[in-house]
Every structure is written in C-alpha cells, then in structure tokens.
mmCIF file of C-alpha atoms and ligand atoms in Angstrom:
data_model
loop_
_atom_site.group_PDB
_atom_site.id
_atom_site.type_symbol
_atom_site.label_atom_id
_atom_site.label_comp_id
_atom_site.label_asym_id
_atom_site.label_seq_id
_atom_site.Cartn_x
_atom_site.Cartn_y
_atom_site.Cartn_z
ATOM 1 C CA UNK B 1498 -7.731 -16.527 -11.050
ATOM 2 C CA UNK B 1499 -4.829 -16.877 -8.752
ATOM 3 C CA UNK B 1500 -3.238 -14.097 -6.920
ATOM 4 C CA UNK B 1501 0.053 -15.492 -5.446
ATOM 5 C CA UNK B 1502 1.534 -13.612 -2.496
ATOM 6 C CA UNK B 1503 5.096 -14.330 -1.531
ATOM 7 C CA UNK B 1504 5.406 -13.718 2.236
ATOM 8 C CA UNK B 1505 9.084 -14.520 2.326
ATOM 9 C CA UNK B 1506 9.531 -11.656 -0.091
ATOM 10 C CA UNK B 1507 7.464 -9.471 1.975
ATOM 11 C CA UNK B 1508 9.583 -10.274 5.028
ATOM 12 C CA UNK B 1509 12.819 -9.720 3.242
ATOM 13 C CA UNK B 1510 11.676 -6.459 1.835
ATOM 14 C CA UNK B 1511 10.606 -5.366 5.351
ATOM 15 C CA UNK B 1512 14.113 -6.645 6.656
ATOM 16 C CA UNK B 1513 15.920 -4.745 3.908
ATOM 17 C CA UNK B 1514 14.197 -1.489 4.846
ATOM 18 C CA UNK B 1515 14.814 -2.003 8.437
ATOM 19 C CA UNK B 1516 18.615 -2.479 7.900
ATOM 20 C CA UNK B 1517 18.863 0.943 6.131
ATOM 21 C CA UNK B 1518 17.762 2.412 9.342
ATOM 22 C CA UNK B 1519 19.581 0.328 11.933
ATOM 23 C CA UNK B 1520 19.002 2.841 14.693
ATOM 24 C CA UNK B 1521 15.220 2.999 14.259
ATOM 25 C CA UNK B 1522 12.372 0.532 15.231
ATOM 26 C CA UNK B 1523 10.860 -0.682 12.039
ATOM 27 C CA UNK B 1524 7.056 -0.616 11.958
ATOM 28 C CA UNK B 1525 4.970 -2.139 9.258
ATOM 29 C CA UNK B 1526 1.983 -0.250 7.612
ATOM 30 C CA UNK B 1527 -0.785 -2.761 6.970
ATOM 31 C CA UNK B 1528 -3.649 -0.460 6.259
ATOM 32 C CA UNK B 1529 -6.300 -1.312 3.452
ATOM 33 C CA UNK B 1530 -5.975 -4.932 4.174
ATOM 34 C CA UNK B 1531 -1.910 -4.858 3.803
ATOM 35 C CA UNK B 1532 -2.346 -3.071 0.374
ATOM 36 C CA UNK B 1533 -4.818 -5.418 -0.788
ATOM 37 C CA UNK B 1534 -2.789 -8.449 0.061
ATOM 38 C CA UNK B 1535 -4.488 -9.788 3.308
ATOM 39 C CA UNK B 1536 -3.638 -8.018 6.486
ATOM 40 C CA UNK B 1537 -3.973 -10.962 8.797
ATOM 41 C CA UNK B 1538 -1.491 -13.005 6.881
ATOM 42 C CA UNK B 1539 0.980 -10.138 6.225
ATOM 43 C CA UNK B 1540 0.913 -8.794 9.750
ATOM 44 C CA UNK B 1541 1.473 -12.436 11.123
ATOM 45 C CA UNK B 1542 4.538 -12.905 8.939
ATOM 46 C CA UNK B 1543 6.007 -9.689 9.703
ATOM 47 C CA UNK B 1544 5.340 -10.384 13.484
ATOM 48 C CA UNK B 1545 7.180 -13.789 13.201
ATOM 49 C CA UNK B 1546 10.006 -11.786 11.630
ATOM 50 C CA UNK B 1547 10.239 -9.364 14.614
ATOM 51 C CA UNK B 1548 7.903 -6.588 13.889
ATOM 52 C CA UNK B 1549 5.896 -5.338 16.758
ATOM 53 C CA UNK B 1550 4.651 -2.031 15.588
ATOM 54 C CA UNK B 1551 1.825 -1.840 12.932
ATOM 55 C CA UNK B 1552 -0.077 0.850 11.406
ATOM 56 C CA UNK B 1553 -3.602 0.922 9.982
ATOM 57 C CA UNK B 1554 -5.937 3.727 8.756
ATOM 58 C CA UNK B 1555 -9.169 2.938 10.612
ATOM 59 C CA UNK B 1556 -10.153 1.682 14.067
ATOM 60 C CA UNK B 1557 -12.171 -1.018 12.387
ATOM 61 C CA UNK B 1558 -9.009 -2.449 10.661
ATOM 62 C CA UNK B 1559 -7.174 -2.265 13.943
ATOM 63 C CA UNK B 1560 -9.872 -4.103 15.793
ATOM 64 C CA UNK B 1561 -9.849 -6.742 13.235
ATOM 65 C CA UNK B 1562 -5.999 -7.041 13.522
ATOM 66 C CA UNK B 1563 -6.196 -7.028 17.254
ATOM 67 C CA UNK B 1564 -7.968 -10.384 17.351
ATOM 68 C CA UNK B 1565 -5.114 -11.877 15.101
ATOM 69 C CA UNK B 1566 -1.855 -10.548 16.602
ATOM 70 C CA UNK B 1567 -0.381 -11.435 19.981
ATOM 71 C CA UNK B 1568 -0.776 -8.802 22.748
ATOM 72 C CA UNK B 1569 2.634 -7.379 22.505
ATOM 73 C CA UNK B 1570 2.017 -6.201 18.827
ATOM 74 C CA UNK B 1571 1.095 -2.519 18.912
ATOM 75 C CA UNK B 1572 -1.570 -1.337 16.558
ATOM 76 C CA UNK B 1573 -1.583 2.145 15.635
ATOM 77 C CA UNK B 1574 -4.587 3.983 14.162
ATOM 78 C CA UNK B 1575 -3.520 6.809 11.690
ATOM 79 C CA UNK B 1576 -7.017 8.420 11.641
ATOM 80 C CA UNK B 1577 -6.700 8.797 15.419
ATOM 81 C CA UNK B 1578 -9.790 8.973 17.720
ATOM 82 C CA UNK B 1579 -13.075 9.899 16.190
ATOM 83 C CA UNK B 1580 -16.182 10.391 18.340
ATOM 84 C CA UNK B 1581 -17.966 7.000 19.496
ATOM 85 C CA UNK B 1582 -14.980 4.788 18.644
ATOM 86 C CA UNK B 1583 -13.928 1.711 20.516
ATOM 87 C CA UNK B 1584 -10.245 1.907 20.578
ATOM 88 C CA UNK B 1585 -9.760 -0.886 23.287
ATOM 89 C CA UNK B 1586 -6.079 -2.381 22.763
ATOM 90 C CA UNK B 1587 -5.464 0.122 20.128
ATOM 91 C CA UNK B 1588 -3.148 3.240 19.925
ATOM 92 C CA UNK B 1589 -4.680 6.065 18.213
ATOM 93 C CA UNK B 1590 -2.424 8.758 16.426
ATOM 94 C CA UNK B 1591 -3.997 12.017 17.614
ATOM 95 C CA UNK B 1592 -4.227 14.350 14.796
ATOM 96 C CA UNK B 1593 -6.005 17.626 16.018
ATOM 97 C CA UNK B 1594 -6.708 19.309 19.437
ATOM 98 C CA UNK B 1595 -10.224 18.057 19.378
ATOM 99 C CA UNK B 1596 -8.870 14.508 19.065
ATOM 100 C CA UNK B 1597 -6.389 15.049 21.770
ATOM 101 C CA UNK B 1598 -8.955 16.384 24.323
ATOM 102 C CA UNK B 1599 -11.568 13.648 23.238
ATOM 103 C CA UNK B 1600 -9.037 10.889 23.720
ATOM 104 C CA UNK B 1601 -7.712 12.184 26.978
ATOM 105 C CA UNK B 1602 -11.473 12.383 28.269
ATOM 106 C CA UNK B 1603 -12.505 8.977 27.021
ATOM 107 C CA UNK B 1604 -9.419 7.011 27.677
ATOM 108 C CA UNK B 1605 -7.300 8.560 30.363
ATOM 109 C CA UNK B 1606 -4.182 6.857 31.050
ATOM 110 C CA UNK B 1607 -4.346 4.893 27.804
ATOM 111 C CA UNK B 1608 -1.788 4.859 25.149
ATOM 112 C CA UNK B 1609 -1.663 7.506 22.310
ATOM 113 C CA UNK B 1610 0.565 9.151 19.864
ATOM 114 C CA UNK B 1611 0.665 12.363 18.357
ATOM 115 C CA UNK B 1612 0.821 13.350 14.374
ATOM 116 C CA UNK B 1613 2.078 16.807 13.655
ATOM 117 C CA UNK B 1614 1.346 18.559 10.256
ATOM 118 C CA UNK B 1615 4.695 19.637 8.651
ATOM 119 C CA UNK B 1616 3.483 20.919 5.421
ATOM 120 C CA UNK B 1617 1.255 18.068 3.797
ATOM 121 C CA UNK B 1618 -2.046 19.750 5.264
ATOM 122 C CA UNK B 1619 -3.690 16.332 5.650
ATOM 123 C CA UNK B 1620 -3.441 14.943 9.021
ATOM 124 C CA UNK B 1621 -1.845 16.307 12.236
ATOM 125 C CA UNK B 1622 -1.677 19.283 14.405
ATOM 126 C CA UNK B 1623 -0.422 22.708 12.934
ATOM 127 C CA UNK B 1624 2.565 24.269 14.806
ATOM 128 C CA UNK B 1625 0.375 26.666 16.585
ATOM 129 C CA UNK B 1626 -2.013 23.896 17.871
ATOM 130 C CA UNK B 1627 0.906 21.824 19.029
ATOM 131 C CA UNK B 1628 2.379 24.906 20.870
ATOM 132 C CA UNK B 1629 -0.859 25.303 22.782
ATOM 133 C CA UNK B 1630 -1.079 21.838 23.905
ATOM 134 C CA UNK B 1631 2.574 20.567 23.799
ATOM 135 C CA UNK B 1632 3.089 20.821 27.496
ATOM 136 C CA UNK B 1633 -0.003 18.891 28.463
ATOM 137 C CA UNK B 1634 0.480 16.326 25.584
ATOM 138 C CA UNK B 1635 4.088 15.601 26.802
ATOM 139 C CA UNK B 1636 3.026 15.348 30.378
ATOM 140 C CA UNK B 1637 0.469 12.649 29.294
ATOM 141 C CA UNK B 1638 3.335 10.663 27.794
ATOM 142 C CA UNK B 1639 2.656 10.062 24.150
ATOM 143 C CA UNK B 1640 4.127 6.630 22.860
ATOM 144 C CA UNK B 1641 5.593 8.612 19.699
ATOM 145 C CA UNK B 1642 5.181 11.792 17.716
ATOM 146 C CA UNK B 1643 5.157 11.628 14.006
ATOM 147 C CA UNK B 1644 4.603 13.432 10.695
ATOM 148 C CA UNK B 1645 4.366 12.337 7.162
ATOM 149 C CA UNK B 1646 6.219 13.412 4.085
ATOM 150 C CA UNK B 1647 4.259 14.414 0.917
ATOM 151 C CA UNK B 1648 7.043 14.325 -1.690
ATOM 152 C CA UNK B 1649 9.481 11.721 -0.380
ATOM 153 C CA UNK B 1650 9.392 9.734 -3.794
ATOM 154 C CA UNK B 1651 11.020 12.788 -5.163
ATOM 155 C CA UNK B 1652 14.433 13.118 -3.364
ATOM 156 C CA UNK B 1653 14.970 16.354 -4.917
ATOM 157 C CA UNK B 1654 11.751 18.055 -3.881
ATOM 158 C CA UNK B 1655 12.370 20.941 -1.787
ATOM 159 C CA UNK B 1656 9.313 19.922 0.497
ATOM 160 C CA UNK B 1657 11.523 17.074 2.067
ATOM 161 C CA UNK B 1658 14.102 19.418 3.411
ATOM 162 C CA UNK B 1659 11.296 21.887 4.398
ATOM 163 C CA UNK B 1660 9.211 19.295 6.190
ATOM 164 C CA UNK B 1661 12.400 17.822 8.045
ATOM 165 C CA UNK B 1662 13.120 21.327 9.396
ATOM 166 C CA UNK B 1663 9.666 21.944 10.565
ATOM 167 C CA UNK B 1664 9.641 18.572 12.261
ATOM 168 C CA UNK B 1665 12.949 19.251 14.049
ATOM 169 C CA UNK B 1666 11.586 22.683 15.147
ATOM 170 C CA UNK B 1667 8.425 21.130 16.502
ATOM 171 C CA UNK B 1668 9.889 18.214 18.320
ATOM 172 C CA UNK B 1669 13.598 18.660 19.221
ATOM 173 C CA UNK B 1670 13.962 18.407 23.010
ATOM 174 C CA UNK B 1671 10.653 16.598 23.295
ATOM 175 C CA UNK B 1672 12.177 13.315 24.809
ATOM 176 C CA UNK B 1673 9.562 11.348 23.008
ATOM 177 C CA UNK B 1674 10.385 8.838 20.210
ATOM 178 C CA UNK B 1675 9.749 10.326 16.643
ATOM 179 C CA UNK B 1676 8.800 8.924 13.470
ATOM 180 C CA UNK B 1677 8.873 10.867 9.892
ATOM 181 C CA UNK B 1678 9.757 8.351 7.217
ATOM 182 C CA UNK B 1679 7.633 5.955 5.004
ATOM 183 C CA UNK B 1680 9.134 3.882 2.344
ATOM 184 C CA UNK B 1681 10.306 7.024 0.357
ATOM 185 C CA UNK B 1682 11.551 8.838 3.530
ATOM 186 C CA UNK B 1683 13.586 5.673 4.369
ATOM 187 C CA UNK B 1684 15.222 6.073 1.116
ATOM 188 C CA UNK B 1685 16.056 9.714 1.550
ATOM 189 C CA UNK B 1686 18.623 8.758 4.133
ATOM 190 C CA UNK B 1687 19.381 8.816 7.745
ATOM 191 C CA UNK B 1688 18.511 12.229 8.748
ATOM 192 C CA UNK B 1689 14.839 11.137 7.966
ATOM 193 C CA UNK B 1690 14.819 7.978 10.048
ATOM 194 C CA UNK B 1691 14.476 9.398 13.603
ATOM 195 C CA UNK B 1692 13.496 6.411 16.096
ATOM 196 C CA UNK B 1693 10.899 4.636 14.077
ATOM 197 C CA UNK B 1694 10.243 4.120 10.276
ATOM 198 C CA UNK B 1695 6.904 3.224 8.791
ATOM 199 C CA UNK B 1696 7.364 1.305 5.517
ATOM 200 C CA UNK B 1697 4.258 0.388 3.596
ATOM 201 C CA UNK B 1698 4.399 0.042 -0.276
ATOM 202 C CA UNK B 1699 8.251 -0.956 -0.256
ATOM 203 C CA UNK B 1700 7.306 -3.996 1.872
ATOM 204 C CA UNK B 1701 4.838 -5.072 -0.739
ATOM 205 C CA UNK B 1702 7.356 -4.569 -3.778
ATOM 206 C CA UNK B 1703 6.410 -1.249 -4.999
ATOM 207 C CA UNK B 1704 8.083 1.885 -5.957
ATOM 208 C CA UNK B 1705 10.016 3.899 -4.827
ATOM 209 C CA UNK B 1706 11.778 0.948 -3.491
ATOM 210 C CA UNK B 1707 13.483 -0.070 -6.786
ATOM 211 C CA UNK B 1708 15.197 -2.954 -5.116
ATOM 212 C CA UNK B 1709 12.322 -4.667 -3.725
ATOM 213 C CA UNK B 1710 11.630 -8.242 -4.253
ATOM 214 C CA UNK B 1711 8.601 -8.749 -6.307
ATOM 215 C CA UNK B 1712 5.909 -10.083 -3.946
ATOM 216 C CA UNK B 1713 2.830 -10.536 -6.156
ATOM 217 C CA UNK B 1714 2.025 -12.627 -9.332
ATOM 218 C CA UNK B 1715 -1.461 -12.705 -10.838
ATOM 219 C CA UNK B 1716 -2.589 -15.454 -13.304
ATOM 220 C CA UNK B 1717 -5.803 -15.059 -15.125
ATOM 221 C CA UNK B 1718 -7.804 -17.924 -16.744
ATOM 222 C CA UNK B 1719 -8.195 -18.321 -20.309
ATOM 223 C CA UNK B 1720 -12.098 -19.105 -21.112
ATOM 224 C CA UNK B 1721 -12.061 -19.712 -24.780
ATOM 225 C CA UNK B 1722 -9.891 -18.527 -27.983
ATOM 226 C CA UNK B 1723 -11.109 -17.680 -31.350
ATOM 227 C CA UNK B 1724 -10.054 -16.634 -34.720
ATOM 228 C CA UNK B 1725 -10.774 -12.997 -36.067
ATOM 229 C CA UNK B 1726 -10.244 -11.762 -39.445
ATOM 230 C CA UNK B 1727 -9.026 -8.337 -40.592
ATOM 231 C CA UNK B 1728 -11.861 -5.819 -39.972
ATOM 232 C CA UNK B 1729 -13.429 -7.567 -37.106
ATOM 233 C CA UNK B 1730 -13.658 -5.875 -33.851
ATOM 234 C CA UNK B 1731 -13.382 -7.014 -30.171
ATOM 235 C CA UNK B 1732 -15.263 -5.846 -27.150
ATOM 236 C CA UNK B 1733 -17.746 -3.121 -26.145
ATOM 237 C CA UNK B 1734 -17.934 0.087 -28.551
ATOM 238 C CA UNK B 1735 -15.844 -1.700 -31.046
ATOM 239 C CA UNK B 1736 -12.790 0.552 -30.089
ATOM 240 C CA UNK B 1737 -10.351 -1.957 -31.550
ATOM 241 C CA UNK B 1738 -10.386 -3.741 -34.944
ATOM 242 C CA UNK B 1739 -8.084 -6.438 -36.287
ATOM 243 C CA UNK B 1740 -5.698 -5.252 -38.880
ATOM 244 C CA UNK B 1741 -5.107 -9.085 -39.966
ATOM 245 C CA UNK B 1742 -6.090 -12.378 -39.072
ATOM 246 C CA UNK B 1743 -5.415 -12.937 -35.442
ATOM 247 C CA UNK B 1744 -5.921 -15.347 -32.601
ATOM 248 C CA UNK B 1745 -7.950 -13.927 -29.700
ATOM 249 C CA UNK B 1746 -8.253 -15.244 -26.174
ATOM 250 C CA UNK B 1747 -11.000 -14.241 -23.674
ATOM 251 C CA UNK B 1748 -9.636 -14.050 -20.243
ATOM 252 C CA UNK B 1749 -11.935 -14.193 -17.013
ATOM 253 C CA UNK B 1750 -11.090 -10.855 -15.331
ATOM 254 C CA UNK B 1751 -12.239 -7.428 -15.656
ATOM 255 C CA UNK B 1752 -12.462 -3.982 -13.952
ATOM 256 C CA UNK B 1753 -14.588 -5.739 -11.115
ATOM 257 C CA UNK B 1754 -11.401 -7.491 -10.395
ATOM 258 C CA UNK B 1755 -9.310 -4.366 -10.027
ATOM 259 C CA UNK B 1756 -7.976 -4.311 -13.728
ATOM 260 C CA UNK B 1757 -8.811 -0.648 -14.249
ATOM 261 C CA UNK B 1758 -10.980 0.089 -17.183
ATOM 262 C CA UNK B 1759 -8.405 2.894 -17.886
ATOM 263 C CA UNK B 1760 -6.045 0.072 -19.122
ATOM 264 C CA UNK B 1761 -8.196 -0.506 -22.091
ATOM 265 C CA UNK B 1762 -6.107 0.220 -25.169
ATOM 266 C CA UNK B 1763 -3.168 1.408 -22.995
ATOM 267 C CA UNK B 1764 -0.609 -1.347 -24.429
ATOM 268 C CA UNK B 1765 -0.349 -3.598 -21.671
ATOM 269 C CA UNK B 1766 0.024 -7.398 -22.124
ATOM 270 C CA UNK B 1767 -0.601 -10.534 -20.616
ATOM 271 C CA UNK B 1768 2.298 -12.917 -20.541
ATOM 272 C CA UNK B 1769 2.768 -16.591 -21.216
ATOM 273 C CA UNK B 1770 6.234 -16.983 -19.829
ATOM 274 C CA UNK B 1771 8.322 -14.187 -21.526
ATOM 275 C CA UNK B 1772 5.861 -13.921 -24.475
ATOM 276 C CA UNK B 1773 3.778 -10.678 -24.351
ATOM 277 C CA UNK B 1774 0.187 -11.142 -25.570
ATOM 278 C CA UNK B 1775 -1.216 -7.464 -26.063
ATOM 279 C CA UNK B 1776 -4.660 -6.853 -24.377
ATOM 280 C CA UNK B 1777 -6.842 -5.517 -27.148
ATOM 281 C CA UNK B 1778 -10.425 -3.726 -26.841
ATOM 282 C CA UNK B 1779 -12.211 -2.532 -23.754
ATOM 283 C CA UNK B 1780 -11.603 -3.945 -20.373
ATOM 284 C CA UNK B 1781 -15.292 -5.218 -19.327
ATOM 285 C CA UNK B 1782 -16.479 -5.953 -15.953
ATOM 286 C CA UNK B 1783 -15.396 -9.656 -15.818
ATOM 287 C CA UNK B 1784 -13.530 -10.134 -19.031
ATOM 288 C CA UNK B 1785 -10.870 -8.934 -21.425
ATOM 289 C CA UNK B 1786 -9.672 -10.041 -24.908
ATOM 290 C CA UNK B 1787 -5.969 -10.648 -25.609
ATOM 291 C CA UNK B 1788 -4.186 -11.131 -29.043
ATOM 292 C CA UNK B 1789 -2.460 -14.509 -28.472
ATOM 293 C CA UNK B 1790 -1.463 -14.998 -32.076
ATOM 294 C CA UNK B 1791 2.200 -15.274 -31.153
ATOM 295 C CA UNK B 1792 1.621 -18.256 -28.936
ATOM 296 C CA UNK B 1793 1.835 -21.839 -30.531
ATOM 297 C CA UNK B 1794 -0.361 -23.171 -27.695
ATOM 298 C CA UNK B 1795 -2.563 -21.137 -25.523
ATOM 299 C CA UNK B 1796 -1.790 -22.024 -21.825
ATOM 300 C CA UNK B 1797 -4.883 -22.222 -19.489
ATOM 301 C CA UNK B 1798 -3.752 -19.107 -17.729
ATOM 302 C CA UNK B 1799 -1.980 -16.002 -18.675
ATOM 303 C CA UNK B 1800 -0.026 -13.678 -16.222
ATOM 304 C CA UNK B 1801 -0.904 -10.162 -15.556
ATOM 305 C CA UNK B 1802 1.404 -9.400 -12.741
ATOM 306 C CA UNK B 1803 4.676 -11.080 -13.085
ATOM 307 C CA UNK B 1804 8.430 -10.608 -13.421
ATOM 308 C CA UNK B 1805 7.940 -9.322 -17.067
ATOM 309 C CA UNK B 1806 5.163 -6.982 -15.898
ATOM 310 C CA UNK B 1807 5.660 -5.567 -12.303
ATOM 311 C CA UNK B 1808 2.833 -3.614 -10.393
ATOM 312 C CA UNK B 1809 4.498 -0.240 -11.138
ATOM 313 C CA UNK B 1810 4.669 -1.035 -14.989
ATOM 314 C CA UNK B 1811 1.104 -1.901 -14.952
ATOM 315 C CA UNK B 1812 0.401 1.246 -13.051
ATOM 316 C CA UNK B 1813 2.281 3.325 -15.584
ATOM 317 C CA UNK B 1814 -0.149 1.998 -18.357
ATOM 318 C CA UNK B 1815 -3.288 2.910 -16.266
ATOM 319 C CA UNK B 1816 -1.774 6.359 -15.388
ATOM 320 C CA UNK B 1817 -1.540 5.577 -11.554
ATOM 321 C CA UNK B 1818 0.703 4.214 -8.983
ATOM 322 C CA UNK B 1819 1.555 0.850 -7.895
ATOM 323 C CA UNK B 1820 -0.453 1.485 -4.531
ATOM 324 C CA UNK B 1821 -3.617 1.921 -6.515
ATOM 325 C CA UNK B 1822 -2.957 -1.226 -8.601
ATOM 326 C CA UNK B 1823 -2.421 -3.303 -5.268
ATOM 327 C CA UNK B 1824 -5.519 -1.880 -3.394
ATOM 328 C CA UNK B 1825 -7.556 -2.435 -6.350
ATOM 329 C CA UNK B 1826 -7.079 -6.125 -6.618
ATOM 330 C CA UNK B 1827 -10.671 -7.548 -6.238
ATOM 331 C CA UNK B 1828 -12.093 -9.942 -3.898
ATOM 332 C CA UNK B 1829 -12.739 -12.672 -6.521
ATOM 333 C CA UNK B 1830 -9.143 -13.958 -6.643
ATOM 334 C CA UNK B 1831 -8.169 -16.979 -4.754
ATOM 335 C CA UNK B 1832 -5.108 -15.835 -2.686
ATOM 336 C CA UNK B 1833 -2.434 -18.295 -2.232
ATOM 337 C CA UNK B 1834 0.447 -17.467 0.041
ATOM 338 C CA UNK B 1835 3.814 -18.940 -0.379
HETATM 339 C C1 LIG E 262 0.427 5.004 4.296
HETATM 340 C C2 LIG E 262 1.247 5.500 5.114
HETATM 341 C C3 LIG E 262 2.580 5.127 5.248
HETATM 342 C C4 LIG E 262 3.380 3.895 4.449
HETATM 343 O O1 LIG E 262 3.674 4.743 3.169
HETATM 344 P P1 LIG E 262 4.210 4.037 1.972
HETATM 345 O O2 LIG E 262 4.546 5.068 1.065
HETATM 346 O O3 LIG E 262 3.353 2.851 1.631
HETATM 347 O O4 LIG E 262 5.410 3.465 2.467
HETATM 348 C C5 LIG E 262 3.187 5.587 6.232
HETATM 349 N N1 LIG E 262 2.773 6.725 7.156
HETATM 350 C C6 LIG E 262 1.563 7.249 7.025
HETATM 351 C C7 LIG E 262 1.153 8.220 7.823
HETATM 352 C C8 LIG E 262 0.817 6.594 5.852
HETATM 353 O O5 LIG E 262 -0.312 7.273 5.620
#
C-alpha cells in the first residue's frame, strides 16, 4: 500500500491560491495532520515556499508542529484556549468571552487572535459578546480578527454576502488585520480576501479548487486472483453475485485504511493505468474484491486515487466530500513524498 504525496503540487496549489489574493498574506491550514497527508512534511514544504502562518485545530497539534517549524512560523490554534492548556509558542484564536478572559489572565502579554461568529454558529464571539469586550480586546492588540464562511463552496448562496456584511459591521475600523476566506472564500473574489487567507483543502488538491493540481496517488497491493463462475458471490453477506465467468482480484486494503465501507457496491473502481476495474461486494476491514476480467495481466498494484479517480470522484461515490476521504486515509499506508 503506497500513498504518494506530491509536495511540489501542494506548494504549487498554495502559490496559485496565494496569487489569487495578492494583497493578503497566505496562511496554510494543516489541521488533522495536514488533512491526513503529514503535517510535519507539508508544513515544512510550505514554510520553505514562504508560508509563515499556519493553522491547526488543537493545541496538541500545535505543540507537535512547534517542534518541527522554525521560530518565525506562527502557529494558530483554531479551538482557542481551553482550561489547563499549554499554549507556549502558539497563538490561540479566542472564540468566546470566557476564552478571552482566561487567556488574558493566564497569558498576559502573549499573542492571541479573535474569532467572530458571522452566522455559522460554530465558533466565535457573537456580535453582542464582541461589542462588550471589543475595546478591551483591541487594547490588548490581537494579531488578527477572523471569521469563517459556512457556504463558500456555493458561490450563489446568500449566506456568503450576509456573512461578509456581518464581518464588515463587526470589524470595520478596528485597525487589526482581518481574515475571512478559506479555499472557497478565496474563489469568491477579492472582497472576501481581507488581510490573510486560510486555504486548506485546495492546497491538498480538493474541491472547490477545481484547478488544483492532484496531490495524492494511492496504490493498493493485489494479494491473489481467482476465477468465479456465474452465480458465485464475493465477500461478506453475499451482496454481489457474478453474472458470468469473471476474474476477481483480492486487494489488501479496506475500511480500516479509510476506504469507507459505504463505498461498497457504489460503482467505484480500481485502476490499472486507464483501465477501470470495478470493485465488487462489500469492503471488509482489510480487503476488497475487484473485477479484473478486463486486464490481460493483473499488475502487483491497482490504483484507488489517481488522475482517473481523484479524491472528489471517490467522495461522490461514498456520499461524502474530498475532505473526509483525505482525513480518513489510514495509518497503515507507507507514505512517500515526492
Ligand atoms: C478548516 C478551516 C479552514 C480551511 O478550510 P478549507 O475549506 O479546507 O480551505 C480555514 N479556516 C477555518 C476556521 C477552518 O476550520
């Protein structure tokens, strides 16, 4: 099982997104182990390309990254400051009045940022809470103020304009750098860019960044092949039955490796070059079965993620999004970086 990660494609995607917002700093979101691709390697490559602002979800992720990145890299923690946390060398994005006062009491004089809620109702201070602490917060000198768009992957969604207006209303005249756009927001246009952009999934080759270079290829080992006759079944619960004589390959990866069980019978394929080999029967924990009748010879490996089947195509088959496919990719793959 070989997961190949193209660091130069990651850098190119980040640079392409950065060039769309020439007046903004381009940060990089590397939460969840850089969407499953390896935060240490990805962050280092982006640092070498000039990125200095990084975002992770949790303080534990930030502490791990702090040990690998040079001192001038800023590591922002999206979950903010929760009780009892060690945030040394990190910048919490404070999400509530409670977090703000906790952070100012525990870390006076240390850098922090503020997140405002502009409608998503997930993280950040609401307008009234912000109004109550705004003067004190601004006096303490936040590194930046940010909010997050709920529907940026749908350009026509009315929530985009509403959140933009709310962000202006809450932050105009603050005199502090502002950040609103993740990948989807960058693509919405310059009025969403403000002073810092926060791309994540687009760096990793995922939608909604349609022009992204592919980053990931995943090749899976074939363990054995067999002939089945019409009427024979494959896999647990006998959900699939051969309609004629077929050649079946058993491949060494399953739902424990992030190949979601909901992909069973969804119509996706493994690829030998450009030849599609339909996956048949249930995905099991460590294995799946593939119809390789179309192949003259069965190679040692078949591709699950490749130019013929990018992550978002696979996500469609599974009824999910590219983000979940990436972050599900399991720990058993050998990761090679090119
Ligand atoms: C995950 C996340 C991002 C990155 O989003 P993408 O859609 O992956 O670009 C940016 N900002 C916040 C607050 C996030 O949670």
